Coordinates of C-alpha atoms in Angstrom, one line a residue:
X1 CA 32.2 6.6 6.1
X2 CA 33.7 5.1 9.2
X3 CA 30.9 4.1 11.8
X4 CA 31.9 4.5 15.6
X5 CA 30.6 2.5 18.6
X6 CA 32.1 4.8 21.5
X7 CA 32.5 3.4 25.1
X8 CA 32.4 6.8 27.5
X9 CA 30.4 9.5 27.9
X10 CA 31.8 11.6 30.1
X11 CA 34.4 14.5 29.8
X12 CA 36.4 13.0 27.2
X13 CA 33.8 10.9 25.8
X14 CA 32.2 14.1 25.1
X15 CA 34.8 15.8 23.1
X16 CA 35.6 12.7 20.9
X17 CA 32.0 12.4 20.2
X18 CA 31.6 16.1 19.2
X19 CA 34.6 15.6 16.8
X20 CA 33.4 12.5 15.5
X21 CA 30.7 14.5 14.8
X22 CA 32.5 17.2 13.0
X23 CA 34.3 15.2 10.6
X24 CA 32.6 14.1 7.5
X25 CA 34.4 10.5 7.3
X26 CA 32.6 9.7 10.5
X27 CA 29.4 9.0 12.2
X28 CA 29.2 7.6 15.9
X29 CA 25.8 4.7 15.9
X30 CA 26.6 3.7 19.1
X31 CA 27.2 5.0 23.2
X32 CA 27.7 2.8 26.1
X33 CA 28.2 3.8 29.6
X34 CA 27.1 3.0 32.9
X35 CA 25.4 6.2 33.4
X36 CA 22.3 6.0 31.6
X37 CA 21.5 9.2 31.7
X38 CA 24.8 10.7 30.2
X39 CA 24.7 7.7 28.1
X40 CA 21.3 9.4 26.4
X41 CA 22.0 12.8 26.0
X42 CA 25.7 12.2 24.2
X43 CA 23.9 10.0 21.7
X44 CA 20.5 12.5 21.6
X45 CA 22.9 14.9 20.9
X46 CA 24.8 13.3 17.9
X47 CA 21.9 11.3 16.3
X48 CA 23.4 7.9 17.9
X49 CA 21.6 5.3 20.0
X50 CA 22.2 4.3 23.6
X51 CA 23.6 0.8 23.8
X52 CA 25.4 -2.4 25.3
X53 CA 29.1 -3.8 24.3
X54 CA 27.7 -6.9 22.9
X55 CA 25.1 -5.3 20.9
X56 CA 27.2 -2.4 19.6
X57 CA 30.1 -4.9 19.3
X58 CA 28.0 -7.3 16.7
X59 CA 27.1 -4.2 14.6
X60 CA 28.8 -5.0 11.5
X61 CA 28.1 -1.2 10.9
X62 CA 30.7 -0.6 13.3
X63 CA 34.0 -0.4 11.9
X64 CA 35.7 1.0 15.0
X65 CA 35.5 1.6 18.7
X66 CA 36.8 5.0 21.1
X67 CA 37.3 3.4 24.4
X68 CA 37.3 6.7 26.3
X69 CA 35.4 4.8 30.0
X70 CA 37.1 3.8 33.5
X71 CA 40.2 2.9 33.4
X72 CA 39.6 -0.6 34.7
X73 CA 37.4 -1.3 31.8
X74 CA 40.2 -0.5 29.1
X75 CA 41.9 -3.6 28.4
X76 CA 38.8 -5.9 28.8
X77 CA 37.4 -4.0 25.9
X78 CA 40.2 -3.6 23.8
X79 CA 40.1 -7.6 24.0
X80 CA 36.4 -7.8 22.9
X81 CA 36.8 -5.2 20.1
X82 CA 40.2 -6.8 19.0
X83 CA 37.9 -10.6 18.8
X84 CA 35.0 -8.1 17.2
X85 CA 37.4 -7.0 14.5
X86 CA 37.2 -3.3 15.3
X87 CA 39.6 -0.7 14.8
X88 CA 40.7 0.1 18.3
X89 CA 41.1 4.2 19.4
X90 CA 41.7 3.4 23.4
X91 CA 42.6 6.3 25.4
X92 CA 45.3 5.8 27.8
X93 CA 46.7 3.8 29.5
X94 CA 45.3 0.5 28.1
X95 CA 45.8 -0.9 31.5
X96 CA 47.8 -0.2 34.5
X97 CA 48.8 -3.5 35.3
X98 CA 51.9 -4.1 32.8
X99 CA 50.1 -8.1 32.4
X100 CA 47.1 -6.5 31.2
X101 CA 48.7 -4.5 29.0
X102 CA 50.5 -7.6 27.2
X103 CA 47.0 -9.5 26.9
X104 CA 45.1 -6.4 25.3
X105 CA 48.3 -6.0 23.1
X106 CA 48.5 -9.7 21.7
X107 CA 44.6 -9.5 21.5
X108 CA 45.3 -6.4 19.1
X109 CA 48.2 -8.4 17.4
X110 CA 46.4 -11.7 16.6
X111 CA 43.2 -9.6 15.5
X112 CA 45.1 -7.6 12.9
X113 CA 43.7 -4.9 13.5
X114 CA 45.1 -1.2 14.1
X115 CA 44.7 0.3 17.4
X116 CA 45.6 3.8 18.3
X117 CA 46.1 5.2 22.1
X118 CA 45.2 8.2 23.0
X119 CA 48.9 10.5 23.8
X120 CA 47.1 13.2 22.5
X121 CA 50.3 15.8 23.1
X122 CA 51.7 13.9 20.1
X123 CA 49.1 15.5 17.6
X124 CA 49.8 19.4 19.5
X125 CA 50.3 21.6 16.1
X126 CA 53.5 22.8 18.6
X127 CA 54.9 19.3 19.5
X128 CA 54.4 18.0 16.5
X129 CA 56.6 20.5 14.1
X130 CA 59.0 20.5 16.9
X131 CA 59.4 16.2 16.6
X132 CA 59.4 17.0 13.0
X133 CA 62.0 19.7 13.2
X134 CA 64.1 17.4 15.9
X135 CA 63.9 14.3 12.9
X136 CA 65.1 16.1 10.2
X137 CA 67.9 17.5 12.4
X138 CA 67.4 20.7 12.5
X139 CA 69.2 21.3 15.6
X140 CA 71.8 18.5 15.1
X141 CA 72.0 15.4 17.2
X142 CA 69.3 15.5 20.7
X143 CA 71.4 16.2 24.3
X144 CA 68.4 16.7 26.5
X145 CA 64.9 17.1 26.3
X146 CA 63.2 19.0 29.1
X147 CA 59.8 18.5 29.4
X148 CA 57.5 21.0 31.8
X149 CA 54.3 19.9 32.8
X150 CA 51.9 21.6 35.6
X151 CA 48.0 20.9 36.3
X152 CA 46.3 24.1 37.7
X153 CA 45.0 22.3 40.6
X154 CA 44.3 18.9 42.3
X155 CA 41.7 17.0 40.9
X156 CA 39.5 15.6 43.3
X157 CA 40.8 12.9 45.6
X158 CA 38.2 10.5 44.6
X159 CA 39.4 10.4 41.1
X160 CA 43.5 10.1 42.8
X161 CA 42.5 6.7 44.3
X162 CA 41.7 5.2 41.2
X163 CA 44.3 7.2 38.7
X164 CA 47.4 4.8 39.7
X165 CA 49.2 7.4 41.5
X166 CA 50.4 10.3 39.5
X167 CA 53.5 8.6 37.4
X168 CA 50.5 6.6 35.6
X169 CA 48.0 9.2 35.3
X170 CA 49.9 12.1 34.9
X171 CA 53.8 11.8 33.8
X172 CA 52.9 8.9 31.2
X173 CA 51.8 11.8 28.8
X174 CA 55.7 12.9 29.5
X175 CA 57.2 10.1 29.1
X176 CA 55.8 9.4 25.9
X177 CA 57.2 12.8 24.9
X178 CA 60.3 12.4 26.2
X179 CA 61.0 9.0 24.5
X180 CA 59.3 10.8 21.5
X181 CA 61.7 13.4 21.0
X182 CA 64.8 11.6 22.4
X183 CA 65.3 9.5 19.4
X184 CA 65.8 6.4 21.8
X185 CA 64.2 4.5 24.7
X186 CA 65.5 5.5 28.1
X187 CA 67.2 3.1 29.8
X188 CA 67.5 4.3 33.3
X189 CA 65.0 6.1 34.6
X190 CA 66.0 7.9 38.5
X191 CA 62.7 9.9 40.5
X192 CA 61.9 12.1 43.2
X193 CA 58.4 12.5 44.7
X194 CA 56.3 14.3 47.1
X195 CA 53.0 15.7 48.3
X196 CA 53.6 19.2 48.2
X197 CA 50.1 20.4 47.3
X198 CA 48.2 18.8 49.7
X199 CA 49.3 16.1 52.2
X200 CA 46.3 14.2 52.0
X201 CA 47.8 12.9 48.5
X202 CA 50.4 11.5 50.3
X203 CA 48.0 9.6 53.0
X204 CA 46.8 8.0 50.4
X205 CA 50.1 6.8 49.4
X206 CA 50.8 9.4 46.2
X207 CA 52.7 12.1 45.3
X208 CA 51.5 15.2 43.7
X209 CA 55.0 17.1 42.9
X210 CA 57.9 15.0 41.2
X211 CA 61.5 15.4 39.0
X212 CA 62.1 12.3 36.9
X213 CA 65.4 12.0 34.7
X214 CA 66.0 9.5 32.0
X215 CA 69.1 8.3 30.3
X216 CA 69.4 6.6 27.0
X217 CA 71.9 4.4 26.3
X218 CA 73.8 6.5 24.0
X219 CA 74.1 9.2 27.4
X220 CA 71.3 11.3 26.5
X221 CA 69.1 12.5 28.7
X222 CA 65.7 14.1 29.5
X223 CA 64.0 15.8 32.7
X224 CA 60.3 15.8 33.1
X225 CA 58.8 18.3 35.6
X226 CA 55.3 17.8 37.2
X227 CA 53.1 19.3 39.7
X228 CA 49.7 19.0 40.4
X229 CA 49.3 22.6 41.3
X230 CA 50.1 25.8 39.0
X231 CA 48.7 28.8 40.1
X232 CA 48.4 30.4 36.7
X233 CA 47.0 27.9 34.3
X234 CA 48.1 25.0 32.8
X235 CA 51.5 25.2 32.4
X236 CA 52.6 22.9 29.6
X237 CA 56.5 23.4 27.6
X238 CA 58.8 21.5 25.7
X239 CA 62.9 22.2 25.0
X240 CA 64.9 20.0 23.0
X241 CA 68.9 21.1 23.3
X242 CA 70.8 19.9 20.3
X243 CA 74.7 20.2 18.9
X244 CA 73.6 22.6 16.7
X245 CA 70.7 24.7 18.7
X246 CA 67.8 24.5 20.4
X247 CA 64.1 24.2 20.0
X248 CA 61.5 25.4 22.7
X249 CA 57.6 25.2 22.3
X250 CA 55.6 27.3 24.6
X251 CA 52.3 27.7 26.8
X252 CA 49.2 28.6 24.6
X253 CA 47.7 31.4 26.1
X254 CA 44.1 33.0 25.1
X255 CA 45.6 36.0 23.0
X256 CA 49.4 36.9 22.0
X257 CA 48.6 40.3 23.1
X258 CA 51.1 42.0 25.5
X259 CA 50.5 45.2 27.4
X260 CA 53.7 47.5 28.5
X261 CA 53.2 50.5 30.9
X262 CA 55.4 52.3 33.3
X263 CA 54.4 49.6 36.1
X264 CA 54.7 46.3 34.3
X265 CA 54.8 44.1 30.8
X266 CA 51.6 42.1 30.9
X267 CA 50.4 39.3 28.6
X268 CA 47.7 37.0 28.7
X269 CA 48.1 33.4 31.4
X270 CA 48.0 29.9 30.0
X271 CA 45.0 28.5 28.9
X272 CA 43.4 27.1 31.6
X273 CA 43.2 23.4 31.3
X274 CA 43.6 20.2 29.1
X275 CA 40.4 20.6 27.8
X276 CA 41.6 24.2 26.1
X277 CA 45.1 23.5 25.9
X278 CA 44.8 20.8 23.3
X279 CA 41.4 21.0 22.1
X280 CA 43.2 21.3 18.5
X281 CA 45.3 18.2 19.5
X282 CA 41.7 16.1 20.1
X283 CA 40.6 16.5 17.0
X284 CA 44.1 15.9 14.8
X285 CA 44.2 13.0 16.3
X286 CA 40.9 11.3 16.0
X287 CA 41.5 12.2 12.3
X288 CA 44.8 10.7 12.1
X289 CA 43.1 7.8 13.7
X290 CA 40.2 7.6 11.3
X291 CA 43.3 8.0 8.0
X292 CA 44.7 5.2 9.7
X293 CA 41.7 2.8 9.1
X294 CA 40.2 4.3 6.1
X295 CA 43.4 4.9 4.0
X296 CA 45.6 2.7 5.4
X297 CA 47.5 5.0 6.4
X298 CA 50.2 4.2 9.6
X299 CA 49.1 4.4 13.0
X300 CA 50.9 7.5 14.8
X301 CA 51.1 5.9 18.3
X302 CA 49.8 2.5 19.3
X303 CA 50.0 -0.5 22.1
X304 CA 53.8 -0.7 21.6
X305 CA 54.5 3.3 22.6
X306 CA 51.3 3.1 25.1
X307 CA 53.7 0.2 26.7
X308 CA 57.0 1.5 26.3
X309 CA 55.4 4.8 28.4
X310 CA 53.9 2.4 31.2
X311 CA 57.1 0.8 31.9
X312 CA 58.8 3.8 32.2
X313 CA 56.0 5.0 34.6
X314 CA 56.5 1.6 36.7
X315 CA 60.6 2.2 36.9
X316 CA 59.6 6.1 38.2
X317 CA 57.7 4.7 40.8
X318 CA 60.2 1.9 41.7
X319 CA 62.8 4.6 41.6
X320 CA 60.6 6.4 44.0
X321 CA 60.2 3.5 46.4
X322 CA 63.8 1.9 46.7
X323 CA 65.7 5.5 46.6
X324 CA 68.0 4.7 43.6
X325 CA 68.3 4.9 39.5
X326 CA 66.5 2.2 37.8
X327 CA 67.5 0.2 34.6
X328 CA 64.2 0.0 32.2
X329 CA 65.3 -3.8 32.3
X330 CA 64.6 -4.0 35.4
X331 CA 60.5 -4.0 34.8
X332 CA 60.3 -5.8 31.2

């Protein structure tokens, strides 16, 4: 039995507590957040206790930490639960400053310990057999990856001002994919951007729409669509292009029903949003997570691929700025 201190109680804390909760190998002892309230009724509601970092942290109980708070507070307690010796399950990003990112990481490395952050598409049933089918060459050598990825609406522009602009809050989850199912780190990275949703994004100095294209160094190359708005769900799809095919994984949608009449073919929209969409992804990975520290087992994605991602981010947005393709040298 693994024993969990989690940091978080909100949205995603919730649904990583309720899985914790679910799996038998398991049991969270510990909540912290700054809300006390929420704090109380996420560990009411899974037999935990309310608590502070230093007290959950010196539980030799604990055997691990999900840091799913702020993300401001990420790397500061990676640190602690690297010093703690906890196992480390830290959604993403660690940090996004790339220097805080390199202190939580050599934290991690000189603790020993096995951290996994949270690029939950990874662990999508979908994704996942289509990596696994891209590995084993199923379609031959990769040419492109294209990589589709639409919110169904602007989250509140409080939450913007703090997200890092939407290259770090958003397109990180795609360029992990990307690099994922290229087969080798981009090194050029070229980006448009603009606030075509609502042009109070861009007062505040983001973008909400955006193209990005990467190049690897062997020529091939991957396009990653985003937009903040997408009238009829979320709108999340994958296709790999390879000498000998092509793979494409698809929108989830409620039902695979389809309904054909003399006026129209109708089927069902996508799910909704992240919360839906990879539900089934949540909890694959928290168990893959838990493998990792109770079997030994290796860690799927960690500090190295949570990096790689942020960097990439940083060139978009350079890219952006300066008008003009960026080498992934460039950043570090």
């Amino acid at each position: 039995m693994l024993h969990f201190a989690q940091f978080g109680a909100g949205r995603i804390g919730a649904i990583h507590a309720a899985n914790l909760a679910a799996n038998p190998d398991a049991s969270l002892r510990h909540v912290i957040d700054v809300n006390a309230a929420a704090a109380g009724a996420l560990a009411a509601k899974h037999g935990a206790r309310v608590s502070t970092t230093e007290a959950a942290l010196a539980d030799p109980e604990v055997g691990a930490v999900i840091i799913a708070s702020s993300t401001d507070t990420h790397a500061e307690l990676v640190i602690a639960a690297a010093q703690a010796g906890k196992a480390i399950f830290c959604e993403k990003p660690i940090d996004l400053s790339l220097a805080r990112n390199d202190a939580a990481i050599a934290a991690v490395r000189a603790a020993g310990v096995p951290m996994l952050v949270g690029f939950n598409r990874r662990f999508d049933p979908s994704f996942a057999e289509l990596q696994r089918r891209v590995a084993t060459g199923a379609i031959g050598s990769v040419e492109q990856v294209i990589v589709t990825s639409r919110d169904p609406g602007l989250p509140p522009l409080s939450y913007l001002k703090g997200s890092g602009g939407q290259f770090r809050d958003m397109t990180i989850h795609d360029f992990d994919m990307a690099a994922w199912l290229l087969g080798e780190a981009p090194v050029e990275v070229f980006a448009y951007g603009a606030a075509l949703v609502d042009p109070a994004v861009g007062a505040e100095g983001d973008i909400d729409s955006c193209m990005v294209l990467l190049r690897t160094a062997s020529g091939r190359m991957a396009h990653i669509n985003n937009s903040r708005r997408a009238t009829y769900g979320y709108d999340q799809r994958i296709e790999v292009l390879g000498s000998l095919g092509r793979l494409i994984a698809g929108n989830r949608t409620p039902t695979t029903v389809e309904q054909a009449d003399a006026d129209s073919v109708r089927s069902d929209k996508p799910l909704h949003f992240f919360l839906e969409r990879y539900a089934e992804a949540y909890r694959i990975e928290l168990a893959a997570f838990i493998a990792a520290v109770t079997e030994g087992a290796p860690v799927p994605v960690g500090a190295e691929e949570a990096r790689a991602a942020l960097v990439l981010a940083e060139a978009a947005l350079l890219s952006l700025r300066e008008h003009r393709p960026v080498m992934v040298a460039e950043i570090g």
